[in-house]
mmCIF file of C-alpha atoms in Angstrom:
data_model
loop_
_atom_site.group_PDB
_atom_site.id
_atom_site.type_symbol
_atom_site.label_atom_id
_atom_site.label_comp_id
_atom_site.label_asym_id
_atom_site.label_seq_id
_atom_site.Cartn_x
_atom_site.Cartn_y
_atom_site.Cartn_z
ATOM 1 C CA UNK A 13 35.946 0.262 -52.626
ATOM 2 C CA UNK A 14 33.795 -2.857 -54.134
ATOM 3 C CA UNK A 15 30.775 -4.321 -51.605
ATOM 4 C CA UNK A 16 30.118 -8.158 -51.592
ATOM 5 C CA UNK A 17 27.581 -7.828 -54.134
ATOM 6 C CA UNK A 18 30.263 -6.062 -56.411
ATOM 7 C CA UNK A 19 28.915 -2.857 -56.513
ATOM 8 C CA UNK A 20 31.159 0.194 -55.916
ATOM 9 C CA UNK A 21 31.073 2.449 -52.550
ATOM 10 C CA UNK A 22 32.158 5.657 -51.947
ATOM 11 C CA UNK A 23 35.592 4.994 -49.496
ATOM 12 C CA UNK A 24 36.627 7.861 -46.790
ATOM 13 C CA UNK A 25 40.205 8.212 -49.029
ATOM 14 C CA UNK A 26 37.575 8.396 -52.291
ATOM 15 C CA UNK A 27 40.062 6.579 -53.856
ATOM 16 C CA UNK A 28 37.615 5.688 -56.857
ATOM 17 C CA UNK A 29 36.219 8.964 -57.560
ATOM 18 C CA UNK A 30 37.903 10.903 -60.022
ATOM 19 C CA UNK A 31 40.640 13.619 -58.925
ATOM 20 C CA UNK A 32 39.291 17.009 -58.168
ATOM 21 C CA UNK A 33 35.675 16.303 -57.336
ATOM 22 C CA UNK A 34 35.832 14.096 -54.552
ATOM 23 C CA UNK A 35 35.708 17.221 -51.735
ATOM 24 C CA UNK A 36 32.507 18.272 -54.173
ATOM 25 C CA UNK A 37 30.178 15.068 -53.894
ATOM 26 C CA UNK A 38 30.747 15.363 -50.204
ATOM 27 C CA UNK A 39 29.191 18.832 -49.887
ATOM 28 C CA UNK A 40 26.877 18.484 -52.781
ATOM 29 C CA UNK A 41 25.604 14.734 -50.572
ATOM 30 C CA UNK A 42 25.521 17.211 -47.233
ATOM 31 C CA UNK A 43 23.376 19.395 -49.305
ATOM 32 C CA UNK A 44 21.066 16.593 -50.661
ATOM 33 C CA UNK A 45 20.520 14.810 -47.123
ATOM 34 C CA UNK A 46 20.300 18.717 -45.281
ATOM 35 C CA UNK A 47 17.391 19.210 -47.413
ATOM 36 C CA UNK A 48 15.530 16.032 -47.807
ATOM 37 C CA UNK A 49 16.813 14.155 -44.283
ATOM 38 C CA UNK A 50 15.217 10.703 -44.118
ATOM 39 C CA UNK A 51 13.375 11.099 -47.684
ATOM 40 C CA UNK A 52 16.505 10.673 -49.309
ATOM 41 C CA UNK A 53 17.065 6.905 -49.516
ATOM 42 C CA UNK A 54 19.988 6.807 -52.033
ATOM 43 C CA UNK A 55 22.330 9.084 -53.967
ATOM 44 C CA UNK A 56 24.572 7.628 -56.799
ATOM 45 C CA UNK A 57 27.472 8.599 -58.746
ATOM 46 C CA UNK A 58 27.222 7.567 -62.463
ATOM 47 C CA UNK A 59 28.421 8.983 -65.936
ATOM 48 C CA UNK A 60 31.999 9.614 -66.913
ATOM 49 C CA UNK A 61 33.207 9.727 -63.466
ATOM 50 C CA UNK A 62 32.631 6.331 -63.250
ATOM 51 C CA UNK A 63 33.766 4.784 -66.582
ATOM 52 C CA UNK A 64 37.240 6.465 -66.586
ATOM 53 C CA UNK A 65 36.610 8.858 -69.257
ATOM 54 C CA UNK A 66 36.153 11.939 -67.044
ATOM 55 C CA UNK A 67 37.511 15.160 -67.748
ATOM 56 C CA UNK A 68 36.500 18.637 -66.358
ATOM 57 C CA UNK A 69 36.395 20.919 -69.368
ATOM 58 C CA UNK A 70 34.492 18.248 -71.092
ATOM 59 C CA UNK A 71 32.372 16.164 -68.634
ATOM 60 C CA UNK A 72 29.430 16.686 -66.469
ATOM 61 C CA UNK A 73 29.177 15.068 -63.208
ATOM 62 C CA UNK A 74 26.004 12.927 -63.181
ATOM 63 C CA UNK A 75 24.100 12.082 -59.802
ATOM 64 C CA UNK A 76 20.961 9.885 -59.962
ATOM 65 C CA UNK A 77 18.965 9.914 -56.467
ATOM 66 C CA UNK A 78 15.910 8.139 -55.173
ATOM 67 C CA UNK A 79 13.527 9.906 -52.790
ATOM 68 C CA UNK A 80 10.473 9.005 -50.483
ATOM 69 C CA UNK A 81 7.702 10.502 -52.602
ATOM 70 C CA UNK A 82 6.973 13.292 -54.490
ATOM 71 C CA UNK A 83 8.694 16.175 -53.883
ATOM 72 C CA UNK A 84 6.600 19.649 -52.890
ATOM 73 C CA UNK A 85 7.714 22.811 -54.852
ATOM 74 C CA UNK A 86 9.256 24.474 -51.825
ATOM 75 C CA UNK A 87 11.875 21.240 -51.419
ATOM 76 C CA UNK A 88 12.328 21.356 -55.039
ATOM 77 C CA UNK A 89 13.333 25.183 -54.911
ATOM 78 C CA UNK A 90 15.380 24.824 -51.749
ATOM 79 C CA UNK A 91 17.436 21.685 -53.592
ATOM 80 C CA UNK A 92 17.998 23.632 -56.654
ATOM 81 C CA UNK A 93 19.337 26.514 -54.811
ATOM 82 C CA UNK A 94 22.167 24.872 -52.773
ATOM 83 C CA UNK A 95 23.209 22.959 -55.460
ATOM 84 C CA UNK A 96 22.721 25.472 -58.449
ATOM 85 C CA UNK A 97 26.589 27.028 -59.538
ATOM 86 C CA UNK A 98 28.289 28.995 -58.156
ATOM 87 C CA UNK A 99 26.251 28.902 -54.458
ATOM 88 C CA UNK A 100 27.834 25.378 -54.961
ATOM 89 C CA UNK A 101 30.700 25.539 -57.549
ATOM 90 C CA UNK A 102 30.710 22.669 -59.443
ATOM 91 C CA UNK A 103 34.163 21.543 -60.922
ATOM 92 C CA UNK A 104 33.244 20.259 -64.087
ATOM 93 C CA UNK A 105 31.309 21.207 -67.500
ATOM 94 C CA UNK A 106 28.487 20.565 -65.591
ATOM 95 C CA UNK A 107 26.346 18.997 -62.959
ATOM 96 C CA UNK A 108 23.273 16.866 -63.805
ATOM 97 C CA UNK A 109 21.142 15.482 -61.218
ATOM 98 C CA UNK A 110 18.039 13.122 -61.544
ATOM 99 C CA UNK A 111 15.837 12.185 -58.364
ATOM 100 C CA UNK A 112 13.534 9.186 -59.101
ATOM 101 C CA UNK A 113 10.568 8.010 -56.935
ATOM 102 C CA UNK A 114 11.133 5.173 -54.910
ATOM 103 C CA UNK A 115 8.180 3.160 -56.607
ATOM 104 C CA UNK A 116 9.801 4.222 -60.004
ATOM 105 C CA UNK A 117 13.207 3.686 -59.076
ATOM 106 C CA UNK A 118 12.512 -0.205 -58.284
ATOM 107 C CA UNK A 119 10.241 -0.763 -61.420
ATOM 108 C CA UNK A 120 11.458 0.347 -65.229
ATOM 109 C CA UNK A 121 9.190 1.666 -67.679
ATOM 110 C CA UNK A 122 9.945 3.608 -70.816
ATOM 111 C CA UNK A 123 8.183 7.267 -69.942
ATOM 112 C CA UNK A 124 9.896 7.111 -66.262
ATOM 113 C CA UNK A 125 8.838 9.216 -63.739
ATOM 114 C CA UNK A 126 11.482 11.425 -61.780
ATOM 115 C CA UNK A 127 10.734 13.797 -58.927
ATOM 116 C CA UNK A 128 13.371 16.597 -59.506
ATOM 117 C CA UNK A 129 16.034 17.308 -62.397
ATOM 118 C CA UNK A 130 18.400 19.847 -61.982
ATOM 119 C CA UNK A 131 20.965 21.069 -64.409
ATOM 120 C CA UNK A 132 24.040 23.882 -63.661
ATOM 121 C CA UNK A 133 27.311 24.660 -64.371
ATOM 122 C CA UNK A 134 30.000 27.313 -65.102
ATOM 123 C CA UNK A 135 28.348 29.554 -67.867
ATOM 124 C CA UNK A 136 25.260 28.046 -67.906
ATOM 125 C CA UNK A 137 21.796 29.326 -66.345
ATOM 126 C CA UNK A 138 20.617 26.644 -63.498
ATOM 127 C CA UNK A 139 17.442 25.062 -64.672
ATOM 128 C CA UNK A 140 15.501 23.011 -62.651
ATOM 129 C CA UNK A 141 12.893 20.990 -64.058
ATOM 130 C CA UNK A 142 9.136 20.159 -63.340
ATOM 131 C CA UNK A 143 8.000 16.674 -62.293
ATOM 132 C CA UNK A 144 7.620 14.855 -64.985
ATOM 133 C CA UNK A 145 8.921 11.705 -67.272
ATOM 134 C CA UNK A 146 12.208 10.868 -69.212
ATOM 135 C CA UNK A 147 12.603 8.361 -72.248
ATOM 136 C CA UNK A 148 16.037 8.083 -71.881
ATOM 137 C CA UNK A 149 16.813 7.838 -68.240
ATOM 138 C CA UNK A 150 16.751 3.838 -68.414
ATOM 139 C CA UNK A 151 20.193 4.000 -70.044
ATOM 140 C CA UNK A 152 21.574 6.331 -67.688
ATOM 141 C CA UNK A 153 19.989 3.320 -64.711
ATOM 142 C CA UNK A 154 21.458 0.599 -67.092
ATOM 143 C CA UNK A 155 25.026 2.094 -65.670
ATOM 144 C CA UNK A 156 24.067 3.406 -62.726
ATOM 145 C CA UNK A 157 23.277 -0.784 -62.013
ATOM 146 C CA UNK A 158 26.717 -1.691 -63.216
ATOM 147 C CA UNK A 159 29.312 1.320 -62.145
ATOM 148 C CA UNK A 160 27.484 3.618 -59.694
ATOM 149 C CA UNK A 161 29.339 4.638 -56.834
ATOM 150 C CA UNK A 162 27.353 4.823 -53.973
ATOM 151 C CA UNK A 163 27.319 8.051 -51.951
ATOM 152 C CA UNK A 164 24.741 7.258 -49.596
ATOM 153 C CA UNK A 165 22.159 4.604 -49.260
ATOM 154 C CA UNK A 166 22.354 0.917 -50.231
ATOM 155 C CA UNK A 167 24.117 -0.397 -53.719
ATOM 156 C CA UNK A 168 22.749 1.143 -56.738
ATOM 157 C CA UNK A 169 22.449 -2.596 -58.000
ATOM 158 C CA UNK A 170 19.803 -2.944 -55.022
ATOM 159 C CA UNK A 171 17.732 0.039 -55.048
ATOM 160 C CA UNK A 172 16.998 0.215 -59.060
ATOM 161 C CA UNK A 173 15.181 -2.572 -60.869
ATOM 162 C CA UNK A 174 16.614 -4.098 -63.736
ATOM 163 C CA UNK A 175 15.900 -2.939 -67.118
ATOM 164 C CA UNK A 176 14.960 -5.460 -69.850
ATOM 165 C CA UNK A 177 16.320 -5.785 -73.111
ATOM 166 C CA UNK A 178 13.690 -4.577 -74.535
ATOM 167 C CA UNK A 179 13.099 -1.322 -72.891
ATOM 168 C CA UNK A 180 16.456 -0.912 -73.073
ATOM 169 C CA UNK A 181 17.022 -1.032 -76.655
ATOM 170 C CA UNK A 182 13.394 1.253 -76.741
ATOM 171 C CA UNK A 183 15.347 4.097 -74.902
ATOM 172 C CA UNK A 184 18.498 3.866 -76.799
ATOM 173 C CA UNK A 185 16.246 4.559 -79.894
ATOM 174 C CA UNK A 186 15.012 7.512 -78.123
ATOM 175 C CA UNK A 187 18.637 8.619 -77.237
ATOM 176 C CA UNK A 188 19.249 8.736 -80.639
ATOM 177 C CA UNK A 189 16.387 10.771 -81.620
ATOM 178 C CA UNK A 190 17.216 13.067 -79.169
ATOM 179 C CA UNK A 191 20.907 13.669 -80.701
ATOM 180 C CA UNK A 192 19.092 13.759 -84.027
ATOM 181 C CA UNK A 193 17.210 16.688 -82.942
ATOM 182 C CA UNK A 194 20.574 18.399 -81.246
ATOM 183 C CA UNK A 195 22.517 18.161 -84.501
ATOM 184 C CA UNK A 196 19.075 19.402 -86.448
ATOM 185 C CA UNK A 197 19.000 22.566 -83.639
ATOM 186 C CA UNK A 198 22.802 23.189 -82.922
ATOM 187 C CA UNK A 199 25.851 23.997 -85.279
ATOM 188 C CA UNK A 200 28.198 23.211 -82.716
ATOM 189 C CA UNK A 201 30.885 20.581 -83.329
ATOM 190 C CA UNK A 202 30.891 19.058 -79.232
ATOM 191 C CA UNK A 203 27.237 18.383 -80.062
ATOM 192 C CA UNK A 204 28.025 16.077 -83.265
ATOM 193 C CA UNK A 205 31.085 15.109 -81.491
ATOM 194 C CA UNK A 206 28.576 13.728 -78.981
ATOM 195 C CA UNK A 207 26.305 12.373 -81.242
ATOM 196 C CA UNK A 208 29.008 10.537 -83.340
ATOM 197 C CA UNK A 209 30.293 8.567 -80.088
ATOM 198 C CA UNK A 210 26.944 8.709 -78.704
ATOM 199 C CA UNK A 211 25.617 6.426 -81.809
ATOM 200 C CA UNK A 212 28.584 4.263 -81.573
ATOM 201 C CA UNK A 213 28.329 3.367 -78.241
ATOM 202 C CA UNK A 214 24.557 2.629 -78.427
ATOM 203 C CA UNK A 215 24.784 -0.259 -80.642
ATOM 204 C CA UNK A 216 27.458 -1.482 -77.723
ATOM 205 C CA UNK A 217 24.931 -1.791 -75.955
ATOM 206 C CA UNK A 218 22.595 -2.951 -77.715
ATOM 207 C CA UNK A 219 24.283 -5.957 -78.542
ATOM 208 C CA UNK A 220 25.742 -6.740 -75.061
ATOM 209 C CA UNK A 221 23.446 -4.594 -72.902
ATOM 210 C CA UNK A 222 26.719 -2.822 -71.295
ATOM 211 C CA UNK A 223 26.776 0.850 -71.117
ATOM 212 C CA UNK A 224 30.249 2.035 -72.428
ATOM 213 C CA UNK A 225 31.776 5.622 -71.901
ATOM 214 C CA UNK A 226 31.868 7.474 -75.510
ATOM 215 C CA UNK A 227 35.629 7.156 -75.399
ATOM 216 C CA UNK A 228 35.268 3.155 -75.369
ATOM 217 C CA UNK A 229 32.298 3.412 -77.717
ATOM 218 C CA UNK A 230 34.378 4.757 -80.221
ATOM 219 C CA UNK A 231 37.200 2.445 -80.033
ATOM 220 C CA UNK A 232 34.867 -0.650 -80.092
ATOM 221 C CA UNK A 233 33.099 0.945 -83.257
ATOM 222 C CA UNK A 234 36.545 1.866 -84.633
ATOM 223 C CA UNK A 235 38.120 -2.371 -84.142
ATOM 224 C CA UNK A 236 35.025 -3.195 -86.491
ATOM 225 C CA UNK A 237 34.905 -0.598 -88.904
ATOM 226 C CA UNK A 238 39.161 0.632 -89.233
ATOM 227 C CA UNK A 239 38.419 3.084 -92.160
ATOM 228 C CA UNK A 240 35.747 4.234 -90.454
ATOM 229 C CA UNK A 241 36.891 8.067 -90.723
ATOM 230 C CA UNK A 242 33.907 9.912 -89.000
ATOM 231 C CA UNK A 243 34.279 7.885 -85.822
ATOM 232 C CA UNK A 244 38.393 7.952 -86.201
ATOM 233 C CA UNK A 245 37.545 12.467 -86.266
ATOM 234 C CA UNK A 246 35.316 12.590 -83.377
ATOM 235 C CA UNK A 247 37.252 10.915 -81.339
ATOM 236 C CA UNK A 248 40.451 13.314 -82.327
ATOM 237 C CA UNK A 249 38.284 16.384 -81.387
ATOM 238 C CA UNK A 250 37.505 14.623 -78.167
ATOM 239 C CA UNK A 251 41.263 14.249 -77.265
ATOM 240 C CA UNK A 252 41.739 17.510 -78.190
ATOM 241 C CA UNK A 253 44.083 16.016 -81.181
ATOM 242 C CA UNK A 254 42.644 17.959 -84.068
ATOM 243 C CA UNK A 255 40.110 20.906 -84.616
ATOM 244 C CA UNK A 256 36.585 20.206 -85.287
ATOM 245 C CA UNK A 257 35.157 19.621 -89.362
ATOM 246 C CA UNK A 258 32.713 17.588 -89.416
ATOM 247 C CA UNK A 259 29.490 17.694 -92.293
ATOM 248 C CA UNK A 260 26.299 17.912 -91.004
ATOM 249 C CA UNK A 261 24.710 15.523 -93.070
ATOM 250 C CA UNK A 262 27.298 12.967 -92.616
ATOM 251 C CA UNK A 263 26.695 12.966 -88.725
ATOM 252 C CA UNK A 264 22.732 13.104 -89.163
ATOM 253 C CA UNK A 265 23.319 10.052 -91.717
ATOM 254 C CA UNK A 266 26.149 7.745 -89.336
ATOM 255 C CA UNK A 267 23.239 8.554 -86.101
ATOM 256 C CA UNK A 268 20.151 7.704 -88.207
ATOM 257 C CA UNK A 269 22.064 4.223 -89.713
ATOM 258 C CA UNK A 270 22.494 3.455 -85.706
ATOM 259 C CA UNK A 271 19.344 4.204 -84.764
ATOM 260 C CA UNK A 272 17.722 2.161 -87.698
ATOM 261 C CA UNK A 273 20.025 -1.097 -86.796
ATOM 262 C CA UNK A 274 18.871 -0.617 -83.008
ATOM 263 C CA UNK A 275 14.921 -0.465 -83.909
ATOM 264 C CA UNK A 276 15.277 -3.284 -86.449
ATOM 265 C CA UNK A 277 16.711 -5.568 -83.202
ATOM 266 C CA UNK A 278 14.296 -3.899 -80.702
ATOM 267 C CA UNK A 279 10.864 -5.397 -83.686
ATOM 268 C CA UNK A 280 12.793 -8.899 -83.792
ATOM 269 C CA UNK A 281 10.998 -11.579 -82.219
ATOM 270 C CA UNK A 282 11.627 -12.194 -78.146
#
């Protein structure tokens, strides 16, 4: 369902959340508001469950939150345990979940602050971060802003500030990085799969400041550049259309060409 200020609301019938994960948010939101009560003051639904491009063997699920506060390490602890797999099975690749200050939430800075960060899934070992800051999370708020589902408090459009240009173009930069390191650190092909569409769809939105899933990034990359035969692969693996042979260097080289184009617009003039 769409509120009067267009932004998206989770409906009784969940008609807009993606099939088979509906019946999860609503635990996963009992577990959020059991543990934090009145501190919680929204809970949003983001990612690839949001932008049509969601698929369980692939996807995360991707929850951004904003709190009252800091949270104490006993909250923390308690959090991560009902939602860690399988106490609470997720039904996806994975689950990430971000919890952002209030004061933070409402005012965007490069080196944001969050108050908890949990990540868990089939096969993977929960880990549940420290306090601390994120480079990238402005992108994640970018979308969050534009396609969040709400599954409890006011519209994500309301209750996170908007992110300038600038900053935003800062973070995709450090998105980028981030990949560049992944590819550097891991041989497998998902992770330059990622990277490939990840790079694509940043200089999307750099250019129109719209956060696109990877699936649209590498369409939109692919009606500008047609011979472009990297981006025409990864998004074959992705479908699950052809097996995975991609060259290193050729990934590291398509990211860092991104990342270079992004950094030259982010030192223009205002």
């Amino acid at each position: 369902a769409t509120a009067k200020n267009g932004a998206k609301v989770m409906t009784s019938s969940g008609s807009d959340i993606p099939p088979g994960i509906r019946e999860y948010l609503l635990a996963a939101t009992r577990s959020f508001h059991d543990v934090l009560g009145d501190r919680l003051l929204g809970l949003y639904l983001c990612g690839s469950a949001v932008q049509g491009d969601f698929a369980p063997h692939r996807s995360d699920i991707d929850l951004l939150g904003i709190v009252d506060g800091d949270l104490d390490r006993a909250t923390r602890e308690d959090l991560s345990s009902r939602l860690s797999h399988p106490v609470l099975a997720v039904p996806a690749q994975g689950l990430e979940v971000v919890l952002f200050p209030a004061e933070a939430a409402q005012t965007a800075r490069l080196d944001l602050p969050f108050a908890f960060a949990l990540s868990t899934g089939p096969g993977l070992e929960s880990a549940c971060e420290p306090p601390g800051t994120a480079n990238d999370m402005l992108i994640d708020i970018v979308l969050c802003r534009d396609a969040g589902i709400t599954l409890s408090g006011k519209p994500a459009n309301e209750a996170f500030g908007s992110v300038s240009r600038r900053l935003l173009l800062a973070a995709l930069v450090e998105e980028l990085g981030w990949h560049l390191r992944q590819v550097e650190e891991r041989s497998d092909d998902r992770t330059r799969v990622n990277a490939i569409l990840n790079a694509a769809r940043s200089l999307h939105a750099a250019e129109t400041g719209r956060i696109l899933s990877k699936t649209e990034g590498g369409h939109w990359w692919l009606r500008r550049h047609s011979r472009d035969a990297l981006v025409a692969r990864a998004l074959e693996v992705r479908e699950g259309w052809a097996p995975a042979t991609f060259d290193p260097d050729s990934v590291r080289g398509f990211v860092e060409m991104v990342a270079r184009k992004i950094d030259s617009m982010r030192r223009e003039p205002a």
